């Protein structure tokens, strides 16, 4: 699987910059999704297009797996009210400037099921909008693709 960023060489000019981070996120997105390194329904990949903008000083990247994205569909098919929840924490990084937003859905038994994770540096409306839209769009695409191939959802 994909466990290291050592293969993504940055020049000293890009190291520690938004441009450097954007380059790493795009390479991760390409490598994880296109080459399917040890690909399975539990392999993580970046959803949609990551946001990494120096002008607005914003970082938003959404990660998930096919299996986790199907959680939303499975909970919906149980007949309950479609509910999505999210919470952010800043305690998972050394400098506590980057946050992690966890999106989950709840089944009719009130059990929580993770759908996606968003890495952010600002917890604002725009970051929430991007994360929810990318998770929703990816879940719809995964369910559609699995149904077309007649794979279990």
JSON list of N, CA, C and O in Angstrom, two decimals, residues 10-21:
[
{"chain": "A", "resi": 10, "resn": "UNK", "atom": "N", "xyz": [10.27, 17.28, -3.71]},
{"chain": "A", "resi": 10, "resn": "UNK", "atom": "CA", "xyz": [9.99, 18.70, -3.88]},
{"chain": "A", "resi": 10, "resn": "UNK", "atom": "C", "xyz": [11.29, 19.46, -3.94]},
{"chain": "A", "resi": 10, "resn": "UNK", "atom": "O", "xyz": [12.25, 19.12, -3.26]},
{"chain": "A", "resi": 11, "resn": "UNK", "atom": "N", "xyz": [11.31, 20.51, -4.72]},
{"chain": "A", "resi": 11, "resn": "UNK", "atom": "CA", "xyz": [12.48, 21.38, -4.72]},
{"chain": "A", "resi": 11, "resn": "UNK", "atom": "C", "xyz": [12.46, 22.19, -3.43]},
{"chain": "A", "resi": 11, "resn": "UNK", "atom": "O", "xyz": [11.42, 22.35, -2.80]},
{"chain": "A", "resi": 12, "resn": "UNK", "atom": "N", "xyz": [13.60, 22.70, -3.05]},
{"chain": "A", "resi": 12, "resn": "UNK", "atom": "CA", "xyz": [13.66, 23.53, -1.84]},
{"chain": "A", "resi": 12, "resn": "UNK", "atom": "C", "xyz": [12.76, 24.75, -1.97]},
{"chain": "A", "resi": 12, "resn": "UNK", "atom": "O", "xyz": [12.22, 25.24, -0.98]},
{"chain": "A", "resi": 13, "resn": "UNK", "atom": "N", "xyz": [12.58, 25.22, -3.19]},
{"chain": "A", "resi": 13, "resn": "UNK", "atom": "CA", "xyz": [11.72, 26.39, -3.43]},
{"chain": "A", "resi": 13, "resn": "UNK", "atom": "C", "xyz": [10.27, 26.09, -3.07]},
{"chain": "A", "resi": 13, "resn": "UNK", "atom": "O", "xyz": [9.55, 26.94, -2.56]},
{"chain": "A", "resi": 14, "resn": "UNK", "atom": "N", "xyz": [9.80, 24.86, -3.30]},
{"chain": "A", "resi": 14, "resn": "UNK", "atom": "CA", "xyz": [8.41, 24.50, -3.04]},
{"chain": "A", "resi": 14, "resn": "UNK", "atom": "C", "xyz": [8.18, 23.92, -1.64]},
{"chain": "A", "resi": 14, "resn": "UNK", "atom": "O", "xyz": [7.05, 23.88, -1.18]},
{"chain": "A", "resi": 15, "resn": "UNK", "atom": "N", "xyz": [9.22, 23.48, -0.99]},
{"chain": "A", "resi": 15, "resn": "UNK", "atom": "CA", "xyz": [9.06, 22.86, 0.33]},
{"chain": "A", "resi": 15, "resn": "UNK", "atom": "C", "xyz": [8.43, 23.86, 1.31]},
{"chain": "A", "resi": 15, "resn": "UNK", "atom": "O", "xyz": [8.83, 25.01, 1.39]},
{"chain": "A", "resi": 16, "resn": "UNK", "atom": "N", "xyz": [7.40, 23.41, 2.02]},
{"chain": "A", "resi": 16, "resn": "UNK", "atom": "CA", "xyz": [6.74, 24.25, 3.01]},
{"chain": "A", "resi": 16, "resn": "UNK", "atom": "C", "xyz": [5.84, 25.33, 2.44]},
{"chain": "A", "resi": 16, "resn": "UNK", "atom": "O", "xyz": [5.47, 26.27, 3.14]},
{"chain": "A", "resi": 17, "resn": "UNK", "atom": "N", "xyz": [5.44, 25.19, 1.17]},
{"chain": "A", "resi": 17, "resn": "UNK", "atom": "CA", "xyz": [4.58, 26.19, 0.54]},
{"chain": "A", "resi": 17, "resn": "UNK", "atom": "C", "xyz": [3.26, 25.56, 0.12]},
{"chain": "A", "resi": 17, "resn": "UNK", "atom": "O", "xyz": [3.13, 24.33, 0.06]},
{"chain": "A", "resi": 18, "resn": "UNK", "atom": "N", "xyz": [2.28, 26.40, -0.19]},
{"chain": "A", "resi": 18, "resn": "UNK", "atom": "CA", "xyz": [1.01, 25.90, -0.70]},
{"chain": "A", "resi": 18, "resn": "UNK", "atom": "C", "xyz": [1.22, 25.17, -2.03]},
{"chain": "A", "resi": 18, "resn": "UNK", "atom": "O", "xyz": [0.59, 24.15, -2.30]},
{"chain": "A", "resi": 19, "resn": "UNK", "atom": "N", "xyz": [2.10, 25.69, -2.86]},
{"chain": "A", "resi": 19, "resn": "UNK", "atom": "CA", "xyz": [2.39, 25.04, -4.14]},
{"chain": "A", "resi": 19, "resn": "UNK", "atom": "C", "xyz": [2.96, 23.65, -3.95]},
{"chain": "A", "resi": 19, "resn": "UNK", "atom": "O", "xyz": [2.61, 22.71, -4.67]},
{"chain": "A", "resi": 20, "resn": "UNK", "atom": "N", "xyz": [3.84, 23.49, -2.98]},
{"chain": "A", "resi": 20, "resn": "UNK", "atom": "CA", "xyz": [4.41, 22.17, -2.69]},
{"chain": "A", "resi": 20, "resn": "UNK", "atom": "C", "xyz": [3.36, 21.20, -2.19]},
{"chain": "A", "resi": 20, "resn": "UNK", "atom": "O", "xyz": [3.30, 20.05, -2.62]},
{"chain": "A", "resi": 21, "resn": "UNK", "atom": "N", "xyz": [2.50, 21.66, -1.27]},
{"chain": "A", "resi": 21, "resn": "UNK", "atom": "CA", "xyz": [1.43, 20.81, -0.76]},
{"chain": "A", "resi": 21, "resn": "UNK", "atom": "C", "xyz": [0.45, 20.45, -1.88]},
{"chain": "A", "resi": 21, "resn": "UNK", "atom": "O", "xyz": [0.03, 19.30, -2.00]}
]
